[in-house]
């Protein structure tokens, strides 16, 4: 609740503005690599030790490393005037997001796209009943989106800055929906892996664009509160998306639930294209508009 907004808000003050978008790309890529390597490393460490106390030792080491890394951060040169904490200041982030239509449209697009296209929650059913690949296949299915996201994040870090960021984001969310539909109807394990790989890669483009856009379009003094609102949207989309997938699967079946989610994602893209023209008009990520 505190670490997430603070971590996001401090990034623009650690790197110069011209390379901020590249910093977000590298940050996203390292996170995805951690998502892939972390469980594997944890399993190897636990297998080597065979003792439950290993978990406590690893957590303590992580906390110590975090403390040392935070201690290396240089003090901020820009001083912001502190204001009295009131209900008005607490709600200022929500009001800012509501008034700033490009931010509202961007984070709500991600909310509804992930809410409807949450096929990942149904991967155990696909692995066991549809693709019949067992536990090892399930592990590969779960790793495919993260692998696609990690490779895409690294590619984005090397590619030139996007010149039509808004349209690119809409296109990638639409691709996310198409990949979800193709995965839903697939009966081939390798094609399903490809669909999930593309799904993860498309989602990473959207994540990077949203992450940069929200930061550069927000004044310094509002970044923490706006980041908190953004994290609420992200958390809600992930958790409610899994609930929606399970609910629709119980009502209509697993494959129809995934198809409905993918079609719903495409519908959201079409509606947001008309409802938030600010998104499609947005060009370069590095251009602040506040």
XYZ file of N, CA and C in Angstrom:
870
model
N 0.818 -1.210 0.000
C 0.000 0.000 0.000
C 0.856 1.266 0.000
N 1.993 1.235 0.693
C 2.876 2.409 0.753
C 4.069 2.275 -0.198
N 4.626 1.072 -0.266
C 5.835 0.886 -1.067
C 5.568 1.068 -2.557
N 4.438 0.553 -3.045
C 4.147 0.637 -4.477
C 4.071 2.060 -5.003
N 3.181 2.904 -4.447
C 3.117 4.295 -4.921
C 4.427 5.048 -4.748
N 5.107 4.838 -3.608
C 6.369 5.545 -3.381
C 7.428 5.118 -4.389
N 7.495 3.820 -4.683
C 8.492 3.320 -5.632
C 8.254 3.872 -7.028
N 6.993 3.968 -7.428
C 6.695 4.511 -8.747
C 6.933 6.008 -8.803
N 6.578 6.705 -7.736
C 6.688 8.162 -7.747
C 8.132 8.639 -7.719
N 9.030 7.837 -7.173
C 10.413 8.291 -7.032
C 11.233 8.098 -8.304
N 10.774 7.224 -9.207
C 11.561 6.932 -10.410
C 11.841 8.171 -11.253
N 10.847 9.050 -11.514
C 11.146 10.238 -12.322
C 12.180 11.159 -11.691
N 12.399 11.038 -10.387
C 13.384 11.882 -9.721
C 14.768 11.225 -9.657
N 14.865 9.994 -10.132
C 16.143 9.291 -10.120
C 16.832 9.297 -11.476
N 16.062 9.466 -12.544
C 16.641 9.439 -13.890
C 16.253 10.713 -14.625
N 17.102 11.204 -15.530
C 16.765 12.404 -16.306
C 15.552 12.167 -17.198
N 14.815 13.228 -17.487
C 13.596 13.129 -18.291
C 13.820 12.496 -19.659
N 14.919 12.817 -20.386
C 15.087 12.250 -21.729
C 15.174 10.726 -21.764
N 15.629 10.114 -20.675
C 15.774 8.655 -20.671
C 14.782 7.989 -19.724
N 13.762 8.736 -19.287
C 12.817 8.176 -18.323
C 12.050 6.994 -18.907
N 11.556 7.142 -20.146
C 10.788 6.053 -20.747
C 11.641 4.802 -20.889
N 12.924 4.971 -21.211
C 13.811 3.821 -21.322
C 14.024 3.161 -19.961
N 14.082 3.980 -18.902
C 14.231 3.434 -17.553
C 13.026 2.583 -17.174
N 11.825 3.040 -17.548
C 10.616 2.267 -17.268
C 10.647 0.937 -18.019
N 11.137 0.959 -19.253
C 11.220 -0.277 -20.034
C 12.159 -1.287 -19.374
N 13.327 -0.811 -18.942
C 14.274 -1.712 -18.296
C 13.739 -2.205 -16.956
N 13.049 -1.338 -16.237
C 12.447 -1.744 -14.970
C 11.413 -2.839 -15.195
N 10.600 -2.680 -16.247
C 9.581 -3.683 -16.559
C 10.222 -5.001 -16.968
N 11.308 -4.930 -17.743
C 11.963 -6.159 -18.191
C 12.573 -6.918 -17.018
N 13.207 -6.207 -16.093
C 13.798 -6.888 -14.937
C 12.724 -7.510 -14.048
N 11.582 -6.846 -13.935
C 10.484 -7.420 -13.156
C 9.998 -8.719 -13.784
N 9.839 -8.729 -15.116
C 9.368 -9.936 -15.782
C 10.391 -11.060 -15.676
N 11.672 -10.723 -15.803
C 12.711 -11.741 -15.634
C 12.661 -12.319 -14.221
N 12.396 -11.453 -13.238
C 12.274 -11.928 -11.856
C 11.077 -12.856 -11.698
N 9.966 -12.542 -12.393
C 8.790 -13.407 -12.325
C 9.098 -14.805 -12.867
N 9.987 -14.866 -13.881
C 10.335 -16.156 -14.468
C 11.368 -16.888 -13.612
N 12.436 -16.160 -13.259
C 13.552 -16.798 -12.561
C 13.277 -17.012 -11.077
N 12.436 -16.174 -10.475
C 12.186 -16.258 -9.046
C 11.658 -17.604 -8.579
N 10.539 -18.094 -9.149
C 10.036 -19.400 -8.704
C 11.032 -20.534 -8.924
N 11.759 -20.473 -10.063
C 12.752 -21.524 -10.326
C 13.872 -21.478 -9.290
N 14.354 -20.280 -8.986
C 15.420 -20.135 -7.991
C 14.938 -20.566 -6.610
N 13.686 -20.212 -6.287
C 13.140 -20.595 -4.985
C 13.058 -22.111 -4.852
N 12.594 -22.774 -5.910
C 12.516 -24.225 -5.875
C 13.880 -24.877 -5.731
N 14.880 -24.326 -6.433
C 16.236 -24.879 -6.348
C 16.818 -24.686 -4.951
N 16.631 -23.488 -4.376
C 17.170 -23.212 -3.036
C 16.521 -24.121 -1.996
N 15.203 -24.274 -2.099
C 14.506 -25.117 -1.124
C 14.911 -26.584 -1.285
N 15.084 -27.015 -2.550
C 15.488 -28.403 -2.786
C 16.889 -28.667 -2.253
N 17.772 -27.683 -2.358
C 19.145 -27.857 -1.885
C 19.215 -27.883 -0.357
N 18.383 -27.066 0.280
C 18.442 -26.986 1.744
C 17.536 -28.018 2.406
N 16.311 -28.126 1.905
C 15.362 -29.066 2.472
C 14.857 -28.686 3.844
N 15.047 -27.442 4.252
C 14.632 -27.001 5.579
C 13.666 -25.823 5.448
N 12.582 -25.808 6.233
C 11.621 -24.702 6.142
C 12.197 -23.364 6.580
N 13.247 -23.404 7.424
C 13.845 -22.142 7.877
C 14.488 -21.362 6.735
N 14.697 -22.029 5.600
C 15.313 -21.367 4.449
C 14.490 -20.168 3.999
N 13.170 -20.296 4.112
C 12.298 -19.194 3.697
C 12.595 -17.942 4.510
N 12.741 -18.102 5.820
C 13.021 -16.956 6.687
C 14.380 -16.340 6.370
N 15.360 -17.185 6.080
C 16.699 -16.680 5.758
C 16.673 -15.885 4.459
N 15.970 -16.402 3.455
C 15.886 -15.705 2.166
C 15.174 -14.369 2.319
N 14.068 -14.354 3.073
C 13.329 -13.105 3.284
C 14.196 -12.082 4.006
N 14.933 -12.527 5.029
C 15.817 -11.611 5.757
C 16.908 -11.057 4.845
N 17.464 -11.907 3.986
C 18.493 -11.449 3.047
C 17.924 -10.438 2.059
N 16.697 -10.668 1.609
C 16.061 -9.732 0.685
C 15.836 -8.378 1.346
N 15.393 -8.388 2.580
C 15.161 -7.131 3.299
C 16.464 -6.370 3.506
N 17.519 -7.091 3.846
C 18.818 -6.446 4.027
C 19.304 -5.841 2.716
N 19.155 -6.585 1.625
C 19.568 -6.068 0.319
C 18.748 -4.843 -0.063
N 17.443 -4.876 0.228
C 16.586 -3.726 -0.078
C 17.021 -2.498 0.707
N 17.338 -2.690 1.988
C 17.774 -1.570 2.822
C 19.065 -0.966 2.285
N 20.014 -1.810 1.900
C 21.290 -1.312 1.390
C 21.110 -0.577 0.069
N 20.234 -1.089 -0.790
C 20.009 -0.435 -2.079
C 19.307 0.908 -1.907
N 18.329 0.957 -0.993
C 17.641 2.225 -0.733
C 18.612 3.252 -0.167
N 19.562 2.798 0.638
C 20.544 3.720 1.219
C 21.432 4.354 0.159
N 21.526 3.731 -1.008
C 22.356 4.271 -2.085
C 21.658 5.371 -2.878
N 20.338 5.515 -2.692
C 19.596 6.524 -3.445
C 19.993 7.913 -2.970
N 20.310 8.768 -3.894
C 20.704 10.131 -3.543
C 19.488 10.945 -3.124
N 19.717 11.914 -2.249
C 18.633 12.774 -1.805
C 18.093 13.589 -2.972
N 16.809 13.827 -2.965
C 16.175 14.613 -4.017
C 16.616 16.066 -3.914
N 16.959 16.632 -5.050
C 17.405 18.026 -5.058
C 16.235 18.998 -5.044
N 15.096 18.564 -5.571
C 13.935 19.451 -5.621
C 13.089 19.264 -4.367
N 12.817 20.349 -3.679
C 12.013 20.292 -2.465
C 10.587 20.711 -2.782
N 9.645 19.867 -2.372
C 8.239 20.176 -2.577
C 7.627 20.628 -1.259
N 6.742 21.590 -1.361
C 6.112 22.132 -0.163
C 5.133 21.117 0.416
N 5.295 20.800 1.675
C 4.405 19.845 2.335
C 3.077 20.515 2.665
N 2.000 19.782 2.476
C 0.672 20.310 2.766
C 0.035 19.489 3.878
N -0.907 20.106 4.574
C -1.600 19.440 5.664
C -2.433 18.283 5.119
N -2.333 17.129 5.766
C -3.060 15.954 5.327
C -4.530 16.070 5.718
N -5.389 16.200 4.724
C -6.828 16.288 4.934
C -7.518 15.317 3.984
N -8.830 15.203 4.133
C -9.589 14.350 3.219
C -9.471 14.859 1.784
N -9.385 16.174 1.649
C -9.257 16.758 0.309
C -7.961 16.332 -0.361
N -6.858 16.362 0.397
C -5.582 15.957 -0.187
C -5.548 14.460 -0.469
N -6.229 13.672 0.373
C -6.269 12.234 0.146
C -7.025 11.892 -1.134
N -8.077 12.654 -1.421
C -8.894 12.405 -2.610
C -8.383 13.142 -3.835
N -7.304 13.906 -3.671
C -6.795 14.698 -4.792
C -6.345 13.819 -5.950
N -5.777 12.651 -5.644
C -5.341 11.752 -6.702
C -6.497 11.258 -7.545
N -7.614 10.917 -6.887
C -8.798 10.453 -7.616
C -9.351 11.567 -8.490
N -9.422 12.782 -7.939
C -9.934 13.911 -8.726
C -9.027 14.207 -9.914
N -7.720 14.134 -9.712
C -6.792 14.415 -10.803
C -6.968 13.398 -11.930
N -7.064 12.114 -11.577
C -7.245 11.075 -12.588
C -8.564 11.272 -13.322
N -9.613 11.631 -12.593
C -10.922 11.826 -13.219
C -10.904 13.012 -14.186
N -10.213 14.067 -13.811
C -10.157 15.256 -14.667
C -9.197 15.078 -15.840
N -8.157 14.286 -15.658
C -7.157 14.064 -16.709
C -7.608 12.863 -17.536
N -8.358 13.123 -18.594
C -9.020 12.056 -19.328
C -8.052 11.067 -19.960
N -6.877 11.528 -20.364
C -5.944 10.593 -20.984
C -5.442 9.565 -19.970
N -5.256 9.986 -18.708
C -4.846 9.036 -17.665
C -6.013 8.136 -17.290
N -7.198 8.716 -17.132
C -8.385 7.918 -16.816
C -8.631 6.868 -17.893
N -8.552 7.285 -19.151
C -8.781 6.349 -20.242
C -7.735 5.256 -20.297
N -6.491 5.609 -20.031
C -5.400 4.639 -20.126
C -5.501 3.564 -19.048
N -5.676 3.974 -17.796
C -5.692 2.978 -16.720
C -7.014 2.204 -16.690
N -8.113 2.834 -17.110
C -9.383 2.101 -17.159
C -9.409 1.128 -18.330
N -8.714 1.463 -19.430
C -8.592 0.524 -20.549
C -7.907 -0.753 -20.085
N -6.831 -0.602 -19.346
C -6.130 -1.770 -18.816
C -7.003 -2.529 -17.834
N -7.753 -1.798 -16.999
C -8.627 -2.437 -16.017
C -9.613 -3.381 -16.690
N -10.344 -2.884 -17.681
C -11.393 -3.696 -18.297
C -10.821 -4.751 -19.238
N -9.680 -4.457 -19.879
C -9.069 -5.449 -20.761
C -8.614 -6.668 -19.971
N -7.916 -6.440 -18.855
C -7.446 -7.553 -18.029
C -8.613 -8.207 -17.300
N -9.601 -7.408 -16.901
C -10.781 -7.946 -16.226
C -11.502 -8.958 -17.107
N -11.624 -8.636 -18.399
C -12.357 -9.512 -19.307
C -11.473 -10.592 -19.917
N -10.204 -10.267 -20.148
C -9.326 -11.212 -20.839
C -8.443 -12.025 -19.927
N -8.912 -12.350 -18.741
C -8.080 -13.070 -17.778
C -8.056 -14.570 -17.998
N -7.556 -14.995 -19.161
C -7.515 -16.427 -19.467
C -6.509 -17.174 -18.610
N -5.527 -16.475 -18.071
C -4.473 -17.137 -17.294
C -5.044 -17.856 -16.078
N -6.141 -17.345 -15.527
C -6.734 -17.975 -14.346
C -7.258 -19.376 -14.647
N -7.547 -19.650 -15.920
C -8.111 -20.946 -16.301
C -7.067 -21.900 -16.862
N -5.800 -21.550 -16.757
C -4.744 -22.408 -17.306
C -4.727 -23.815 -16.712
N -4.971 -24.005 -15.400
C -4.991 -25.382 -14.885
C -6.025 -26.264 -15.580
N -7.198 -25.698 -15.892
C -8.230 -26.473 -16.584
C -7.777 -26.805 -17.996
N -7.184 -25.823 -18.687
C -6.695 -26.073 -20.043
C -5.605 -27.143 -20.045
N -4.686 -27.058 -19.097
C -3.581 -28.016 -19.062
C -4.071 -29.431 -18.782
N -5.065 -29.565 -17.911
C -5.513 -30.884 -17.480
C -6.583 -31.476 -18.389
N -7.584 -30.677 -18.765
C -8.757 -31.217 -19.448
C -8.775 -30.985 -20.954
N -8.180 -29.901 -21.428
C -8.289 -29.558 -22.851
C -7.016 -29.927 -23.609
N -5.878 -29.442 -23.141
C -4.612 -29.744 -23.811
C -3.990 -31.043 -23.322
N -4.372 -31.459 -22.107
C -3.922 -32.731 -21.523
C -2.389 -32.832 -21.497
N -1.770 -31.841 -20.880
C -0.302 -31.805 -20.814
C 0.215 -31.939 -19.385
N -0.666 -32.019 -18.410
C -0.251 -32.263 -17.046
C 0.433 -31.089 -16.374
N 1.085 -31.393 -15.252
C 1.690 -30.343 -14.433
C 2.860 -29.662 -15.138
N 3.682 -30.443 -15.845
C 4.822 -29.832 -16.543
C 4.348 -28.893 -17.641
N 3.308 -29.292 -18.348
C 2.749 -28.418 -19.382
C 2.138 -27.168 -18.789
N 1.519 -27.308 -17.617
C 0.957 -26.137 -16.946
C 2.054 -25.136 -16.609
N 3.194 -25.631 -16.153
C 4.305 -24.730 -15.855
C 4.756 -23.966 -17.083
N 4.797 -24.629 -18.236
C 5.184 -23.957 -19.474
C 4.129 -22.951 -19.907
N 2.867 -23.304 -19.729
C 1.792 -22.371 -20.075
C 1.860 -21.114 -19.215
N 2.159 -21.291 -17.941
C 2.252 -20.129 -17.049
C 3.479 -19.277 -17.372
N 4.544 -19.912 -17.826
C 5.770 -19.166 -18.113
C 5.698 -18.418 -19.437
N 4.877 -18.881 -20.373
C 4.845 -18.289 -21.715
C 4.501 -16.800 -21.714
N 3.443 -16.341 -21.006
C 3.165 -14.897 -21.009
C 4.292 -14.076 -20.401
N 4.895 -14.574 -19.319
C 5.991 -13.835 -18.691
C 7.206 -13.774 -19.603
N 7.474 -14.864 -20.329
C 8.600 -14.864 -21.265
C 8.360 -13.872 -22.394
N 7.143 -13.867 -22.944
C 6.817 -12.894 -23.987
C 6.931 -11.472 -23.496
N 6.479 -11.234 -22.267
C 6.555 -9.887 -21.698
C 7.998 -9.458 -21.483
N 8.836 -10.370 -20.981
C 10.233 -10.025 -20.712
C 10.984 -9.705 -21.994
N 10.815 -10.542 -23.015
C 11.512 -10.297 -24.283
C 11.021 -9.018 -24.949
N 9.722 -8.753 -24.856
C 9.191 -7.520 -25.435
C 9.721 -6.298 -24.698
N 9.813 -6.377 -23.379
C 10.333 -5.243 -22.613
C 11.780 -4.946 -22.989
N 12.578 -5.999 -23.171
C 13.969 -5.793 -23.587
C 14.022 -5.194 -24.989
N 13.166 -5.692 -25.888
C 13.130 -5.148 -27.247
C 12.732 -3.680 -27.242
N 11.742 -3.327 -26.421
C 11.302 -1.930 -26.345
C 12.412 -1.022 -25.842
N 13.257 -1.553 -24.959
C 14.350 -0.737 -24.426
C 15.358 -0.369 -25.504
N 15.478 -1.204 -26.528
C 16.440 -0.947 -27.598
C 15.810 -0.238 -28.798
N 14.496 -0.340 -28.941
C 13.830 0.283 -30.080
C 13.754 1.795 -29.904
N 13.639 2.551 -30.996
C 13.482 4.010 -30.890
C 12.186 4.352 -30.158
N 12.075 5.567 -29.602
C 10.849 5.982 -28.913
C 9.630 5.899 -29.829
N 8.516 5.493 -29.260
C 7.278 5.389 -30.036
C 6.797 6.770 -30.458
N 6.391 6.886 -31.717
C 5.908 8.165 -32.226
C 4.386 8.265 -32.186
N 3.707 7.130 -32.057
C 2.238 7.113 -31.967
C 1.859 6.187 -30.817
N 2.203 6.625 -29.618
C 2.072 5.768 -28.441
C 0.623 5.389 -28.160
N -0.297 6.346 -28.289
C -1.693 6.064 -27.986
C -2.288 5.014 -28.897
N -2.094 5.160 -30.199
C -2.615 4.184 -31.147
C -1.924 2.833 -30.973
N -0.640 2.860 -30.650
C 0.081 1.608 -30.404
C -0.504 0.868 -29.210
N -0.837 1.596 -28.164
C -1.421 0.967 -26.982
C -2.771 0.329 -27.314
N -3.619 1.051 -28.034
C -4.919 0.503 -28.416
C -4.752 -0.747 -29.275
N -3.807 -0.706 -30.211
C -3.574 -1.855 -31.082
C -3.083 -3.061 -30.287
N -2.225 -2.825 -29.306
C -1.686 -3.934 -28.519
C -2.734 -4.532 -27.587
N -3.619 -3.709 -27.056
C -4.711 -4.254 -26.245
C -5.644 -5.080 -27.124
N -5.878 -4.616 -28.365
C -6.679 -5.402 -29.304
C -5.985 -6.725 -29.624
N -4.661 -6.690 -29.816
C -3.904 -7.921 -30.057
C -3.993 -8.853 -28.855
N -3.998 -8.288 -27.654
C -4.194 -9.068 -26.431
C -5.520 -9.826 -26.504
N -6.578 -9.144 -26.955
C -7.875 -9.793 -27.086
C -7.883 -10.877 -28.143
N -7.241 -10.623 -29.291
C -7.177 -11.622 -30.361
C -6.405 -12.855 -29.899
N -5.274 -12.639 -29.225
C -4.487 -13.767 -28.717
C -5.280 -14.575 -27.696
N -6.090 -13.887 -26.894
C -6.939 -14.585 -25.923
C -7.953 -15.471 -26.627
N -8.565 -14.955 -27.696
C -9.556 -15.735 -28.453
C -8.905 -16.958 -29.087
N -7.742 -16.758 -29.727
C -7.058 -17.873 -30.380
C -6.623 -18.925 -29.367
N -6.177 -18.488 -28.197
C -5.835 -19.452 -27.156
C -7.070 -20.221 -26.717
N -8.194 -19.523 -26.623
C -9.416 -20.166 -26.160
C -9.869 -21.310 -27.045
N -9.676 -21.174 -28.360
C -10.152 -22.209 -29.288
C -9.062 -23.222 -29.639
N -7.848 -23.003 -29.167
C -6.733 -23.879 -29.532
C -6.829 -25.229 -28.830
N -6.517 -26.268 -29.586
C -6.406 -27.615 -29.025
C -4.978 -28.147 -29.147
N -4.090 -27.298 -29.688
C -2.695 -27.676 -29.879
C -1.829 -27.000 -28.827
N -1.027 -27.781 -28.128
C -0.245 -27.252 -27.016
C 0.743 -26.185 -27.469
N 1.461 -26.433 -28.551
C 2.472 -25.489 -29.002
C 1.845 -24.196 -29.521
N 0.711 -24.307 -30.192
C 0.024 -23.093 -30.638
C -0.506 -22.310 -29.445
N -0.944 -23.012 -28.422
C -1.404 -22.337 -27.205
C -0.261 -21.581 -26.541
N 0.926 -22.195 -26.524
C 2.095 -21.499 -25.984
C 2.389 -20.229 -26.776
N 2.283 -20.324 -28.100
C 2.524 -19.150 -28.942
C 1.511 -18.050 -28.647
N 0.246 -18.424 -28.500
C -0.793 -17.428 -28.195
C -0.510 -16.737 -26.864
N -0.130 -17.506 -25.859
C 0.167 -16.918 -24.552
C 1.419 -16.048 -24.609
N 2.392 -16.454 -25.414
C 3.600 -15.645 -25.597
C 3.243 -14.292 -26.210
N 2.427 -14.310 -27.270
C 1.992 -13.063 -27.916
C 1.152 -12.237 -26.953
N 0.292 -12.902 -26.194
C -0.540 -12.215 -25.205
C 0.323 -11.455 -24.203
N 1.346 -12.104 -23.691
C 2.235 -11.449 -22.730
C 3.014 -10.309 -23.347
N 3.478 -10.491 -24.591
C 4.231 -9.434 -25.268
C 3.354 -8.215 -25.519
N 2.130 -8.443 -25.987
C 1.216 -7.325 -26.243
C 0.871 -6.593 -24.954
N 0.662 -7.350 -23.893
C 0.344 -6.724 -22.613
C 1.508 -5.884 -22.105
N 2.743 -6.325 -22.346
C 3.903 -5.570 -21.878
C 4.006 -4.217 -22.578
N 3.689 -4.160 -23.869
C 3.690 -2.866 -24.564
C 2.707 -1.919 -23.894
N 1.522 -2.431 -23.581
C 0.517 -1.618 -22.900
C 0.993 -1.191 -21.520
N 1.647 -2.101 -20.796
C 2.143 -1.788 -19.452
C 3.185 -0.678 -19.497
N 4.116 -0.772 -20.440
C 5.177 0.231 -20.542
C 4.602 1.588 -20.917
N 3.723 1.612 -21.916
C 3.135 2.889 -22.337
C 2.345 3.511 -21.198
N 1.538 2.694 -20.509
C 0.757 3.230 -19.397
C 1.666 3.720 -18.278
N 2.708 2.959 -17.964
C 3.606 3.358 -16.887
C 4.305 4.671 -17.156
N 4.782 4.852 -18.394
C 5.452 6.103 -18.743
C 4.455 7.244 -18.812
N 3.322 6.991 -19.449
C 2.334 8.052 -19.655
C 1.820 8.607 -18.334
N 1.479 7.722 -17.410
C 0.939 8.183 -16.129
C 1.958 9.042 -15.392
N 3.229 8.675 -15.473
C 4.251 9.431 -14.750
C 4.525 10.784 -15.399
N 4.674 10.814 -16.729
C 5.044 12.080 -17.374
C 3.873 13.046 -17.461
N 2.648 12.545 -17.341
C 1.487 13.418 -17.404
C 1.041 13.902 -16.025
N 1.790 13.544 -14.996
C 1.410 13.892 -13.626
C 2.454 14.815 -13.011
N 2.041 15.920 -12.391
C 3.004 16.801 -11.706
C 3.710 16.065 -10.571
N 4.890 16.559 -10.195
C 5.698 15.896 -9.168
C 4.920 15.681 -7.874
N 4.203 16.724 -7.428
C 3.551 16.647 -6.123
C 2.356 15.699 -6.104
N 1.899 15.241 -7.295
C 0.734 14.364 -7.370
C 1.105 12.924 -7.689
N 2.357 12.650 -7.966
C 2.729 11.330 -8.489
C 2.435 10.198 -7.509
N 2.684 10.413 -6.228
C 2.423 9.353 -5.262
C 0.955 8.982 -5.203
N 0.091 9.988 -5.143
C -1.348 9.720 -5.044
C -1.911 9.147 -6.339
N -1.443 9.652 -7.477
C -1.904 9.113 -8.754
C -1.394 7.684 -8.943
N -0.166 7.416 -8.524
C 0.362 6.051 -8.588
C -0.457 5.106 -7.719
N -0.925 5.592 -6.569
C -1.771 4.766 -5.703
C -3.075 4.402 -6.406
N -3.686 5.388 -7.073
C -4.916 5.119 -7.825
C -4.639 4.110 -8.933
N -3.527 4.291 -9.628
C -3.160 3.380 -10.709
C -2.983 1.959 -10.194
N -2.337 1.805 -9.042
C -2.124 0.476 -8.473
C -3.430 -0.161 -8.025
N -4.384 0.652 -7.576
C -5.704 0.121 -7.231
C -6.368 -0.460 -8.476
N -6.279 0.271 -9.596
C -6.844 -0.220 -10.849
C -6.169 -1.525 -11.265
N -4.835 -1.576 -11.163
C -4.105 -2.771 -11.571
C -4.480 -3.962 -10.693
N -4.481 -3.746 -9.370
C -4.834 -4.825 -8.460
C -6.260 -5.310 -8.655
N -7.175 -4.364 -8.865
C -8.575 -4.736 -9.070
C -8.741 -5.541 -10.352
N -8.040 -5.145 -11.411
C -8.182 -5.854 -12.685
C -7.675 -7.285 -12.573
N -6.567 -7.490 -11.888
C -6.014 -8.840 -11.762
C -6.910 -9.745 -10.925
N -7.317 -9.260 -9.760
C -8.114 -10.096 -8.861
C -9.532 -10.301 -9.390
N -10.177 -9.222 -9.823
C -11.533 -9.346 -10.352
C -11.544 -10.109 -11.668
N -10.440 -10.013 -12.434
C -10.354 -10.763 -13.681
C -10.379 -12.260 -13.440
N -9.673 -12.717 -12.419
C -9.697 -14.138 -12.086
C -11.084 -14.564 -11.608
N -11.729 -13.692 -10.825
C -13.089 -13.997 -10.372
C -14.042 -14.083 -11.554
N -13.926 -13.127 -12.481
C -14.799 -13.116 -13.666
C -14.589 -14.357 -14.510
N -13.326 -14.768 -14.682
C -13.032 -15.951 -15.487
C -13.633 -17.204 -14.858
N -13.466 -17.344 -13.553
C -14.032 -18.503 -12.877
C -15.549 -18.513 -12.908
N -16.150 -17.331 -12.747
C -17.612 -17.244 -12.742
C -18.194 -17.582 -14.103
N -17.647 -16.979 -15.164
C -18.165 -17.258 -16.506
C -17.873 -18.696 -16.922
N -16.748 -19.254 -16.455
C -16.455 -20.654 -16.770
C -17.470 -21.583 -16.118
N -17.906 -21.252 -14.906
C -18.914 -22.078 -14.233
C -20.278 -21.947 -14.893
N -20.544 -20.792 -15.500
C -21.830 -20.575 -16.163
C -21.875 -21.169 -17.570
N -20.836 -20.889 -18.367
C -20.882 -21.213 -19.795
C -19.891 -22.288 -20.220
N -18.940 -22.634 -19.362
C -17.889 -23.558 -19.743
C -16.567 -22.824 -19.930
N -15.482 -23.574 -19.918
C -14.155 -22.960 -19.948
C -13.873 -22.241 -21.256
N -14.041 -22.929 -22.378
C -13.734 -22.316 -23.680
C -14.633 -21.121 -23.964
N -15.961 -21.217 -23.794
C -16.792 -20.023 -24.005
C -16.407 -18.858 -23.102
N -15.978 -19.148 -21.879
C -15.585 -18.068 -20.968
C -14.388 -17.302 -21.513
N -13.396 -18.021 -22.047
C -12.221 -17.357 -22.616
C -12.605 -16.580 -23.869
N -13.458 -17.156 -24.708
C -13.890 -16.463 -25.925
C -14.664 -15.194 -25.588
N -15.543 -15.273 -24.617
C -16.300 -14.088 -24.196
C -15.350 -13.014 -23.687
N -14.349 -13.423 -22.929
C -13.377 -12.458 -22.423
C -12.600 -11.782 -23.533
N -12.145 -12.560 -24.523
C -11.409 -11.975 -25.638
C -12.255 -11.036 -26.468
N -13.489 -11.441 -26.750
C -14.397 -10.567 -27.500
C -14.731 -9.316 -26.702
N -14.887 -9.471 -25.394
C -15.143 -8.309 -24.547
C -13.987 -7.325 -24.566
N -12.754 -7.848 -24.597
C -11.578 -6.975 -24.675
C -11.583 -6.177 -25.969
N -11.906 -6.828 -27.088
C -11.981 -6.119 -28.370
C -13.077 -5.059 -28.344
N -14.197 -5.374 -27.693
C -15.280 -4.394 -27.586
C -14.840 -3.188 -26.763
N -14.106 -3.432 -25.683
C -13.606 -2.333 -24.849
C -12.681 -1.430 -25.653
N -11.806 -2.014 -26.467
C -10.902 -1.204 -27.291
C -11.698 -0.309 -28.230
N -12.731 -0.871 -28.867
C -13.554 -0.069 -29.765
C -14.276 1.062 -29.050
N -14.814 0.766 -27.879
C -15.526 1.794 -27.114
C -14.564 2.878 -26.634
N -13.405 2.479 -26.124
C -12.423 3.458 -25.620
C -11.837 4.304 -26.754
N -11.768 3.734 -27.959
C -11.278 4.493 -29.114
C -12.168 5.697 -29.381
N -13.469 5.512 -29.195
C -14.415 6.618 -29.405
C -14.604 7.458 -28.152
N -14.564 6.816 -26.989
C -14.867 7.513 -25.739
C -13.716 8.399 -25.278
N -12.484 7.996 -25.568
C -11.305 8.756 -25.130
C -10.426 9.090 -26.333
N -10.809 10.095 -27.112
C -9.980 10.473 -28.273
C -8.594 10.941 -27.865
N -8.436 11.356 -26.587
C -7.113 11.790 -26.117
C -6.075 10.673 -26.237
N -6.522 9.418 -26.110
C -5.571 8.304 -26.188
C -5.016 8.181 -27.596
N -5.896 8.119 -28.587
C -5.405 7.921 -29.955
C -4.658 9.135 -30.491
N -4.886 10.310 -29.897
C -4.174 11.509 -30.343
C -2.801 11.644 -29.698
N -2.565 10.861 -28.660
C -1.298 10.990 -27.942
C -0.176 10.402 -28.780
N 0.905 11.150 -28.930
C 2.001 10.746 -29.812
C 3.199 10.239 -29.017
N 4.085 11.134 -28.632
C 5.336 10.747 -27.982
C 5.170 10.704 -26.468
N 5.724 9.651 -25.858
C 5.585 9.480 -24.416
C 6.341 10.533 -23.631
N 7.373 11.089 -24.216
C 8.236 12.005 -23.479
C 7.669 13.409 -23.370
N 6.487 13.656 -23.919
C 5.934 15.003 -23.946
C 4.958 15.204 -22.788
N 5.352 15.879 -21.712
C 4.427 16.144 -20.606
C 3.355 17.126 -21.028
N 2.142 16.948 -20.494
C 1.029 17.800 -20.892
C 0.346 18.454 -19.698
N 0.855 18.297 -18.485
C 0.197 18.889 -17.318
C 0.563 20.353 -17.198
